[in-house]
Short mmCIF file of C-alpha atoms and ligand atoms in Angstrom, two decimals:
data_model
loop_
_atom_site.label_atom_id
_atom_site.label_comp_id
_atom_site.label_asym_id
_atom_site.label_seq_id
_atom_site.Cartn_x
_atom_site.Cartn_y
_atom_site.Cartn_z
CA UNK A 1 11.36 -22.03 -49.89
CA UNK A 2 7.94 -20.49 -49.65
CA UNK A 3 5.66 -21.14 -53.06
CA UNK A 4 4.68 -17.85 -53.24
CA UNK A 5 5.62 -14.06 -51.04
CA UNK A 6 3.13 -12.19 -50.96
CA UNK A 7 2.70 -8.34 -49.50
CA UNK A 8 0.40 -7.34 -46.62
CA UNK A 9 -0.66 -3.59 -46.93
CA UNK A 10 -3.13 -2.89 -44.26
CA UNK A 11 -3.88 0.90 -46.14
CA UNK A 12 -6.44 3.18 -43.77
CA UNK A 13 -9.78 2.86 -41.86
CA UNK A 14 -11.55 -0.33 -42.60
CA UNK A 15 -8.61 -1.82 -44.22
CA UNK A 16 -7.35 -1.94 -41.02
CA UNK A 17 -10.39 -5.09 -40.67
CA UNK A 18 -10.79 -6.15 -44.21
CA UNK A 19 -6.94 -6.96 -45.12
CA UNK A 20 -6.50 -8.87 -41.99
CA UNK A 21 -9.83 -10.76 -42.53
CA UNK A 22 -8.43 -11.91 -45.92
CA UNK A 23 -5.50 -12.96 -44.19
CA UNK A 24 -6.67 -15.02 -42.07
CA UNK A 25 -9.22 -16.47 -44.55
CA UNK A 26 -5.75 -17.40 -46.77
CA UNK A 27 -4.15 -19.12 -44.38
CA UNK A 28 -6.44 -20.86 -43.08
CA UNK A 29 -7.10 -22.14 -46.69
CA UNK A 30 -3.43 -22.14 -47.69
CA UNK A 31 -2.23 -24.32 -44.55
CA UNK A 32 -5.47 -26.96 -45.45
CA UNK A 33 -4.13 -27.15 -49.12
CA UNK A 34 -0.49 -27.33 -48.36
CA UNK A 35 0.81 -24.18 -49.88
CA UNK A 36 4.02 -22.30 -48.35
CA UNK A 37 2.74 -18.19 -48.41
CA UNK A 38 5.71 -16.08 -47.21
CA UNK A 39 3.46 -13.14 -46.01
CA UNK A 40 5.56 -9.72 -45.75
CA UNK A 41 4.16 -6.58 -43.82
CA UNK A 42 4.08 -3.79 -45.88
CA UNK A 43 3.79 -0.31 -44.47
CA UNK A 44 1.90 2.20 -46.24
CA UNK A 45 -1.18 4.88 -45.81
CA UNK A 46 -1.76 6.69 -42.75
CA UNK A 47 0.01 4.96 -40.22
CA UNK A 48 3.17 5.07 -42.52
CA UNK A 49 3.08 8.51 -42.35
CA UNK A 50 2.96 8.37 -38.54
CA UNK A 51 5.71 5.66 -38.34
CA UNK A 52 7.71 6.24 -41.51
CA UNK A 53 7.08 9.87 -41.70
CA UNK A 54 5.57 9.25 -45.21
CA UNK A 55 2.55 7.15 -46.89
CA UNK A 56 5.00 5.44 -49.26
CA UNK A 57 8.10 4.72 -47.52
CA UNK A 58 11.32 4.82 -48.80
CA UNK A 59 11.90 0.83 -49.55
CA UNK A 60 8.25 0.04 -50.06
CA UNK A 61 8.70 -0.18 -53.75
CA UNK A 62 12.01 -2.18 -53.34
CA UNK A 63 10.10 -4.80 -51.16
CA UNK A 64 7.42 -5.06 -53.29
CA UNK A 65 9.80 -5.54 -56.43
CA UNK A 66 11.01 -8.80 -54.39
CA UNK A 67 6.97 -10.66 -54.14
CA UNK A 68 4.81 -12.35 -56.39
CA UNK A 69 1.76 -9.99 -55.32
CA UNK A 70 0.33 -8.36 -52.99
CA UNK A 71 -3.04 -7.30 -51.02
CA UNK A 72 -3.97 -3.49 -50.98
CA UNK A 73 -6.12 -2.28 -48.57
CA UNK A 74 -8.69 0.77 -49.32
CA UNK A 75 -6.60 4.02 -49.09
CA UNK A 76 -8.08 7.45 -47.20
CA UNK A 77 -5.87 9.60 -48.96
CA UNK A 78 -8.63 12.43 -49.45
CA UNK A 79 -8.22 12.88 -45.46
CA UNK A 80 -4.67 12.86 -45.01
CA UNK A 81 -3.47 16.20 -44.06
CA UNK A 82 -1.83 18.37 -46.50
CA UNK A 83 1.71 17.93 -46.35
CA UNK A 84 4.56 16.66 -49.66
CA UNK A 85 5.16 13.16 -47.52
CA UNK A 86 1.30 12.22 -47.41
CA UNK A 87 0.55 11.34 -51.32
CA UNK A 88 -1.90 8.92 -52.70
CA UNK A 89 0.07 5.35 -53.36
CA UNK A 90 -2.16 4.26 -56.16
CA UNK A 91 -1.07 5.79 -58.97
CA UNK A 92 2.61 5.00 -57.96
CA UNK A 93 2.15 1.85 -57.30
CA UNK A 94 -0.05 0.87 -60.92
CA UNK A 95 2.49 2.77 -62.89
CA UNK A 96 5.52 0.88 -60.95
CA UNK A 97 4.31 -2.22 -61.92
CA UNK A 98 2.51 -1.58 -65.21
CA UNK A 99 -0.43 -3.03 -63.65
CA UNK A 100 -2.11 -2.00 -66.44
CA UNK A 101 -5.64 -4.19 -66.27
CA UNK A 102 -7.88 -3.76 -63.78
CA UNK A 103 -9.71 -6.76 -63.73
CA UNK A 104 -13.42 -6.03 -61.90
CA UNK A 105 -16.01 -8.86 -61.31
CA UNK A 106 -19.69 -8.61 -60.68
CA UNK A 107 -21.91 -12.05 -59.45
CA UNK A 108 -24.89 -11.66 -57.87
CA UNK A 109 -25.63 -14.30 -54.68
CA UNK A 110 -29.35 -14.97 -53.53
CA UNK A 111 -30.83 -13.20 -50.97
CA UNK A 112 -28.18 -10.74 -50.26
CA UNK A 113 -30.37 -7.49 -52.37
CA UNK A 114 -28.99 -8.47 -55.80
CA UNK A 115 -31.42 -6.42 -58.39
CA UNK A 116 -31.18 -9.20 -60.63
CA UNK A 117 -30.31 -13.03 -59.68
CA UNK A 118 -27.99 -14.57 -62.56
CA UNK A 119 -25.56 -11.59 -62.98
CA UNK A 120 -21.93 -13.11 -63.83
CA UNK A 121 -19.80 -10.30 -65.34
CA UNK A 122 -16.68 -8.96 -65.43
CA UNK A 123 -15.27 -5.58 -66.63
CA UNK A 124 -11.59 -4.71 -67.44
CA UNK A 125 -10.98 -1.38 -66.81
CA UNK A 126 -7.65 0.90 -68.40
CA UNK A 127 -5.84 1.74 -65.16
CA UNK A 128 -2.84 4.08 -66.08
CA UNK A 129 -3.93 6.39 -68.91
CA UNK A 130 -7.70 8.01 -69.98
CA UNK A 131 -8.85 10.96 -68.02
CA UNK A 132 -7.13 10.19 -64.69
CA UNK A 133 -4.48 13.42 -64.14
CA UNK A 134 -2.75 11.47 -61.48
CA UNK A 135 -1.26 9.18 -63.87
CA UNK A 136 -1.55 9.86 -67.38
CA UNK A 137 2.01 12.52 -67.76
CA UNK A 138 4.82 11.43 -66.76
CA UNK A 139 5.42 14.38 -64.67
CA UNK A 140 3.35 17.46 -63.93
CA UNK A 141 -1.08 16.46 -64.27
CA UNK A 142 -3.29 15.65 -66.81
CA UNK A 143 -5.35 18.74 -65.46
CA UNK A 144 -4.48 22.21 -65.41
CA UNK A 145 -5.93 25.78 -64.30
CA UNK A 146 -4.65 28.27 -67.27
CA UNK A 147 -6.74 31.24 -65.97
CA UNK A 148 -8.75 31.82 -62.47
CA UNK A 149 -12.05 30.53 -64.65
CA UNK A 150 -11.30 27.87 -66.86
CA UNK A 151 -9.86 24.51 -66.38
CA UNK A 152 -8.75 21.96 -68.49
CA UNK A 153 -8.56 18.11 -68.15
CA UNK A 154 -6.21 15.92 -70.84
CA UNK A 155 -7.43 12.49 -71.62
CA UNK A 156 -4.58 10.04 -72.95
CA UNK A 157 -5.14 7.53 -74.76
CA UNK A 158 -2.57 5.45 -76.56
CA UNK A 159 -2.08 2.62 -79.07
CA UNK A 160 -0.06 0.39 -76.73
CA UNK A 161 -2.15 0.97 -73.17
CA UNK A 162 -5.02 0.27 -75.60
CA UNK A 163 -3.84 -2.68 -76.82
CA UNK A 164 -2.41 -4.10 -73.61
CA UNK A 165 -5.68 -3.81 -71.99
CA UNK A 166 -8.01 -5.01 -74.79
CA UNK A 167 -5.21 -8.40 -74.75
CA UNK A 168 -5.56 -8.64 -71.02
CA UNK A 169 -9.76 -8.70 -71.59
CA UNK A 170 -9.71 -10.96 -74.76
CA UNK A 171 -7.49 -13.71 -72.20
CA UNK A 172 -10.21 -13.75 -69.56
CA UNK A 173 -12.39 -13.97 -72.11
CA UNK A 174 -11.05 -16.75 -73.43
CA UNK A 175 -10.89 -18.62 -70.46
CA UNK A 176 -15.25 -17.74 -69.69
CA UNK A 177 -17.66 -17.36 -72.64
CA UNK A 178 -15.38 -16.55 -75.49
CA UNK A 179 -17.24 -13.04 -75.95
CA UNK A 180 -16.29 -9.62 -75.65
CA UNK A 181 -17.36 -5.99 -75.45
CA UNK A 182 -16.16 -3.60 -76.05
CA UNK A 183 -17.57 0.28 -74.13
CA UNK A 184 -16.40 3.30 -75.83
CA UNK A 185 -17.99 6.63 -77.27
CA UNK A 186 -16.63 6.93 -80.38
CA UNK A 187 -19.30 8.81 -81.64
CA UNK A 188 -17.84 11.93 -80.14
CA UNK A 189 -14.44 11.19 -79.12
CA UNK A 190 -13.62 10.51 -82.35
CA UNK A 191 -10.03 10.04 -81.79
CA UNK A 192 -9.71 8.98 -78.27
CA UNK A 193 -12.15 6.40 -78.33
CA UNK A 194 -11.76 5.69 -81.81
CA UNK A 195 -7.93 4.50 -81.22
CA UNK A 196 -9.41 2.58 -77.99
CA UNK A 197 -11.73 0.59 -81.14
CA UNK A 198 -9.29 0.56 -83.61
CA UNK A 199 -6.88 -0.58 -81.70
CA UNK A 200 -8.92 -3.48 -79.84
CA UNK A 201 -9.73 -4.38 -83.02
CA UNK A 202 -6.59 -5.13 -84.05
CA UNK A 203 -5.65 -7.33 -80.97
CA UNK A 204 -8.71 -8.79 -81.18
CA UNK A 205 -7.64 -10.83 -84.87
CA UNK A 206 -5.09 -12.77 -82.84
CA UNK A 207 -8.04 -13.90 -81.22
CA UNK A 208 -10.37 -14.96 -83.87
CA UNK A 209 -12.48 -17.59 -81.41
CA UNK A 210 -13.31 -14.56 -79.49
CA UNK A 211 -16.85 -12.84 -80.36
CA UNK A 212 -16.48 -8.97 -80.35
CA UNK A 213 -19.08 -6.70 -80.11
CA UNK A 214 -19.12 -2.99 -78.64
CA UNK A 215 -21.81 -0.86 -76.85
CA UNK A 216 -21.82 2.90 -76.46
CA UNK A 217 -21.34 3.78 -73.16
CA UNK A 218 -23.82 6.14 -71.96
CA UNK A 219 -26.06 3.13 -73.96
CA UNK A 220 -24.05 0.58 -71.48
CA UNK A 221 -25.09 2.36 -68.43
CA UNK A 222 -28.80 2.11 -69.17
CA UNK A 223 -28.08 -1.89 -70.21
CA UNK A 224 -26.11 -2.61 -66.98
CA UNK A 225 -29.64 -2.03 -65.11
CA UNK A 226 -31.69 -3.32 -67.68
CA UNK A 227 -29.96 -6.81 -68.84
CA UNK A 228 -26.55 -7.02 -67.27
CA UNK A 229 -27.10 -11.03 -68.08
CA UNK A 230 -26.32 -10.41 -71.46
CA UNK A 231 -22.92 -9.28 -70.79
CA UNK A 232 -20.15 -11.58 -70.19
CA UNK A 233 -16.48 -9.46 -70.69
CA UNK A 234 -16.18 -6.14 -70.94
CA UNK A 235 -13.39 -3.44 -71.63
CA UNK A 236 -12.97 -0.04 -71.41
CA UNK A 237 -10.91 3.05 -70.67
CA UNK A 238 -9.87 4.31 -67.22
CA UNK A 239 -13.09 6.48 -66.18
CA UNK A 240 -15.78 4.47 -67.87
CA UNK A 241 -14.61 1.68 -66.46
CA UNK A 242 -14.65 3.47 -62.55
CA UNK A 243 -17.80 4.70 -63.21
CA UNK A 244 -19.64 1.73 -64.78
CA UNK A 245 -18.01 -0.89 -62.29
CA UNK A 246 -19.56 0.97 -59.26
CA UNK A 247 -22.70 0.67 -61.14
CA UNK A 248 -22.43 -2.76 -61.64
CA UNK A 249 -21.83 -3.16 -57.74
CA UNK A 250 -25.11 -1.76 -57.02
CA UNK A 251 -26.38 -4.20 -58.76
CA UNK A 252 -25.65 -6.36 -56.71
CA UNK A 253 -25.11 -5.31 -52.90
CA UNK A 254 -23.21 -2.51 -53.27
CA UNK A 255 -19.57 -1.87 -52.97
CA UNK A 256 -19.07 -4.36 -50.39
CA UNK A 257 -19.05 -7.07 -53.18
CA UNK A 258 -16.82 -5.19 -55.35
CA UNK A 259 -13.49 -7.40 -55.26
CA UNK A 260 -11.30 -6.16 -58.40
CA UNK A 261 -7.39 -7.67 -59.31
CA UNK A 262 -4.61 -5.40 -60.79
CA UNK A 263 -2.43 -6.87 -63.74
CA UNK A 264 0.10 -6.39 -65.82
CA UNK A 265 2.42 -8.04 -68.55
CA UNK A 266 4.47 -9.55 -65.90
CA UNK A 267 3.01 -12.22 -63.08
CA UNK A 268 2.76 -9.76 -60.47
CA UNK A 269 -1.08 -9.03 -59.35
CA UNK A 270 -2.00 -6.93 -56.57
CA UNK A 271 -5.65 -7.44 -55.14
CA UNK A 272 -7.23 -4.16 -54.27
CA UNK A 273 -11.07 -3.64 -54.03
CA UNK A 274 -13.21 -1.32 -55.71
CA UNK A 275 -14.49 0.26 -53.07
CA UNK A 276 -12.77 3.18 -51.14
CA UNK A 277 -11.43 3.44 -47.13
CA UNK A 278 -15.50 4.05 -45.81
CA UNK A 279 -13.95 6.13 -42.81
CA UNK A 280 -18.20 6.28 -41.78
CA UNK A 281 -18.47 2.62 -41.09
CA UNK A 282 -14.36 1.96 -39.45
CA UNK A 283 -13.75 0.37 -36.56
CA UNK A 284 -17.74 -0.39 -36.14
CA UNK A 285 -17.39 -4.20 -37.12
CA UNK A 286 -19.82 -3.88 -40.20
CA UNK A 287 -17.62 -3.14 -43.24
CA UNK A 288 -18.27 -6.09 -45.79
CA UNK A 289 -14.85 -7.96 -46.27
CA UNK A 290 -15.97 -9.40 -49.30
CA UNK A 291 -14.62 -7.47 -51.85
CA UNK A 292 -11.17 -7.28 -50.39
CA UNK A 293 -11.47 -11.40 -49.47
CA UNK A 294 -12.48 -12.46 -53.12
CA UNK A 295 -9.95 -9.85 -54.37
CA UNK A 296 -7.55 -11.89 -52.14
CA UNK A 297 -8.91 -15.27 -53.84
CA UNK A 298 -8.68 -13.34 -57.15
CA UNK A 299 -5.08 -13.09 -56.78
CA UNK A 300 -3.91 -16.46 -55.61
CA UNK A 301 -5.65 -18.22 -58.36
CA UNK A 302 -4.69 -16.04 -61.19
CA UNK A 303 -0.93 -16.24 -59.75
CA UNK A 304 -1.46 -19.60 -59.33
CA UNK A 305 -2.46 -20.01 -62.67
CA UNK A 306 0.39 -18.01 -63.89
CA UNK A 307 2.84 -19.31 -62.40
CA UNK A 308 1.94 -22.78 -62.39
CA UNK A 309 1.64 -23.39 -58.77
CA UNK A 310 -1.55 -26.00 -58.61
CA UNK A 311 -2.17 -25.46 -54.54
CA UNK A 312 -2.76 -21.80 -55.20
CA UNK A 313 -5.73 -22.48 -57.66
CA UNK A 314 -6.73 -25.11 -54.73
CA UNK A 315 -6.57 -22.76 -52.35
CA UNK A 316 -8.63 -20.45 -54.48
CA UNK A 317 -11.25 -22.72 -55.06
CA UNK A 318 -11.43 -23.73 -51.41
CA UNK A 319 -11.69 -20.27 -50.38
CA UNK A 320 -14.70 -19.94 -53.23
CA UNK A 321 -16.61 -22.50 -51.13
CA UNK A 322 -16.10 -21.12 -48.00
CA UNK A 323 -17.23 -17.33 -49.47
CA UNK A 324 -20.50 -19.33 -50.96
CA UNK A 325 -21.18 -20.80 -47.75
CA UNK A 326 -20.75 -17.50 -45.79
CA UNK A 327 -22.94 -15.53 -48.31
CA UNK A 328 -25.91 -18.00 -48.57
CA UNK A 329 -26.77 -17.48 -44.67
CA UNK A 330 -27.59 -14.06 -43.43
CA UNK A 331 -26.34 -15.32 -39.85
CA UNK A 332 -22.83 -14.87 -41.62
CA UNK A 333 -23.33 -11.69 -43.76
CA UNK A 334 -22.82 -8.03 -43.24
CA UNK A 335 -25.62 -5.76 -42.57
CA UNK A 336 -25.33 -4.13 -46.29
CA UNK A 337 -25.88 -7.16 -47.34
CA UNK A 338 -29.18 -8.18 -45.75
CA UNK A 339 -27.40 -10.05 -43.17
CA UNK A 340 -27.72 -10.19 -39.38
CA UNK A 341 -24.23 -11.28 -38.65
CA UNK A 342 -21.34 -8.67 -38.39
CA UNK A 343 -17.95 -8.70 -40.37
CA UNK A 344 -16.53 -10.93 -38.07
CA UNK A 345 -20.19 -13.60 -38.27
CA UNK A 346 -18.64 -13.70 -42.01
CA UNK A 347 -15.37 -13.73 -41.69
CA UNK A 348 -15.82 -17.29 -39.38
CA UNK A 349 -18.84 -18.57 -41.53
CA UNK A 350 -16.17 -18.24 -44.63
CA UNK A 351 -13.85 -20.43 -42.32
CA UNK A 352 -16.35 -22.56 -41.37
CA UNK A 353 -17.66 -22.87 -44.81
CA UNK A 354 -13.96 -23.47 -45.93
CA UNK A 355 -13.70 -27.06 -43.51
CA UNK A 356 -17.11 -27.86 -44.21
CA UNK A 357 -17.19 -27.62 -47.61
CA UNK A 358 -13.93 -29.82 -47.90
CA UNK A 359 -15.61 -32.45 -45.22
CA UNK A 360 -18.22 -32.80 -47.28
CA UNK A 361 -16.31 -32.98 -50.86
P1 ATP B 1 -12.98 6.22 -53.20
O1 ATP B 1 -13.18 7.45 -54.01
O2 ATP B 1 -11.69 6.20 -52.42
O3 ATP B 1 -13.21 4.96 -53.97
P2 ATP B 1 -15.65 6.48 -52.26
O4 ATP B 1 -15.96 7.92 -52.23
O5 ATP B 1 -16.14 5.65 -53.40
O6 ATP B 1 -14.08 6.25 -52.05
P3 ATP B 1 -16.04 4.56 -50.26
O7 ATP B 1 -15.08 4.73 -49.15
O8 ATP B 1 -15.79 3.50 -51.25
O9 ATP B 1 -16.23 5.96 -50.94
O10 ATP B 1 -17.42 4.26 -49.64
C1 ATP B 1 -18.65 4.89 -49.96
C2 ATP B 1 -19.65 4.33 -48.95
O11 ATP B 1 -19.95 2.98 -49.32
C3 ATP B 1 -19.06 4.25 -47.56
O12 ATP B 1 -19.31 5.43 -46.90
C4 ATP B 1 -19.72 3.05 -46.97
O13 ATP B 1 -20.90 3.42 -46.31
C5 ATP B 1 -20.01 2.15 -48.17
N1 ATP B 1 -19.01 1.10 -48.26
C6 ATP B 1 -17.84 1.10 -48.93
N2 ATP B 1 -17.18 -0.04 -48.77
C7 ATP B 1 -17.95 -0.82 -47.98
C8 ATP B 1 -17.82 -2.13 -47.43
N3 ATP B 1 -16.75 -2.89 -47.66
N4 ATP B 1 -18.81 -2.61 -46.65
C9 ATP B 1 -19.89 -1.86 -46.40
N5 ATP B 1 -20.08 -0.62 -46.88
C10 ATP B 1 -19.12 -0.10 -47.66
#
């Protein structure tokens, strides 16, 4: 009996290199600590449609409904051709699985272009209501085209996905500096963003050892550059959240060190990176795996954590050591990331660092 089963899904362009990279990092780190990974290939994206004759196969779902989690690679879907079998699996697959809490981290190494040294934040972002038209009706879009010139875009926001979200935030909190904040603009969106308050507010009393404060947003962009240090948890709806989290990755090397971790109620997690496919920089070596690696780490602690399987969180932490190792010598990072190595210098230095790290412990 494996310990955990977890999904491979490869998704389009550099995935193709990132999702294997992570992978192998796992194993290698899983077979050191003793932990039984069933790993099942997944097929989705472009070459789905090619093999499948769709980017979401028939029986994708099903064998995802049968893992603990699973790794997402980036998905190209703005360049699939236009046809009813090529849609975009995201939305599907967050709704599916009321993966509800997108759970974004931003840490800033030395030497790697970081605009500020001692950044350590994370921000929870809504991931199935808010502005987003792909998933917020249940059928139809949350955007519509009632005349040749005027358009119209619904935001949704609800008590529950509110709630569910600020809970998710005020538990990682919890576990980190017991301080929250929450981003909102409640000054205009009087009732959108005023439920998003009103309703964190009232999570946030079953959590009374959690400090809660809240920023405007347009207020929290400015602030990210300024003094992201003073930040520690953050929450907010769908689109601030997509916009301020690629914000915070400049910050600190761009979006190749932009891992991010879907969850839900249940103890499912799916590891997907913030970043998008980069079809520019496929099949050239160079993508940062990074994001998609710590994504991978992201996962196997937090289901390790969940569901109380020790070598997971081992094999988390050992795979933390290896990533610091990689990152602190520009022989074994990325280009984007003032490195001289390429994605496959890292992915080995990670390895490296991995045995290493452990030799020396
Ligand atoms: P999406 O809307 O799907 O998130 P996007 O428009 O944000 O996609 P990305 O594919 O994320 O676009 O990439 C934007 C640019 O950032 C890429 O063209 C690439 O140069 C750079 N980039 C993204 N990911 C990485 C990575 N892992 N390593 C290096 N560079 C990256």
């Amino acid at each position: 009996m494996a310990d955990l089963r977890i999904g491979i899904l490869e998704g389009d362009d550099i995935g193709h290199e990132i999702v294997p990279a992570s992978v192998r990092i796992a194993r290698a780190a899983a077979a050191a600590e003793g932990l039984a990974i069933d790993w099942v290939e997944v097929p989705i994206g472009r070459r789905a449609l090619d093999t499948h004759g769709h980017t979401m196969p028939e029986g994708t779902l099903d064998t995802l409904r049968g893992l603990d989690g699973w790794i997402l690679g980036p998905i190209g879907h703005q360049a699939y051709p236009k046809v009813p079998e090529a849609i975009n699996p995201h939305p599907i697959l967050r709704k599916q699985f009321d993966l509800f809490a997108n759970v974004r981290p931003t840490r800033s190494f030395p030497g790697i272009g970081a605009i500020h040294e001692d950044i350590d934040l994370v921000i929870v972002r809504e991931n199935n209501e808010g502005f987003q038209p792909d998933r917020n009706v249940v059928a139809g879009s949350g955007e519509f085209r009632p005349t040749e010139d005027v358009s119209m875009s619904v935001r949704v926001i609800t008590r529950e996905g509110s709630q569910k979200v600020v809970r998710a935030a005020l538990d990682l909190a919890r576990a980190r500096k017991k301080r929250l904040t929450l981003v909102h603009k409640n000054t205009v969106f009087k009732l959108g963003c005023g439920l998003f308050v009103e309703s964190a507010y009232q999570v946030a009393q079953e959590y009374p050892d959690i400090a809660v404060d809240e920023v405007i947003v347009d207020t929290m962009a400015m602030r990210l550059v300024r003094d992201p240090q003073s930040f520690d948890v953050v929450v907010t709806t769908n689109m601030f959240g997509d916009i301020l989290t690629d914000e915070a990755a400049g910050l600190v090397g761009g979006l190749g060190m932009a891992p991010g971790l879907c969850i839900g109620r249940g103890a499912i997690a799916m590891a997907q990176a913030t970043h998008g496919s980069a079809p520019d920089i496929a099949g050239k070596g160079i993508a940062n795996p990074y994001a998609m690696i710590e994504s991978t780490r992201m996962m196997l602690d937090w289901l390790g954590r969940k569901r109380d399987v020790p070598a997971a969180v081992a094999v988390a932490e050992r795979m933390r050591r290896g990533i610091e190792a990689a990152l602190a010598d520009p022989a074994t990072r990325t280009p984007d990331i003032k490195g001289t190595g390429s994605q496959s210098d890292m992915v080995d230095g990670i390895v490296n660092g991995m045995e290493n790290a452990h030799a020396q412990a």
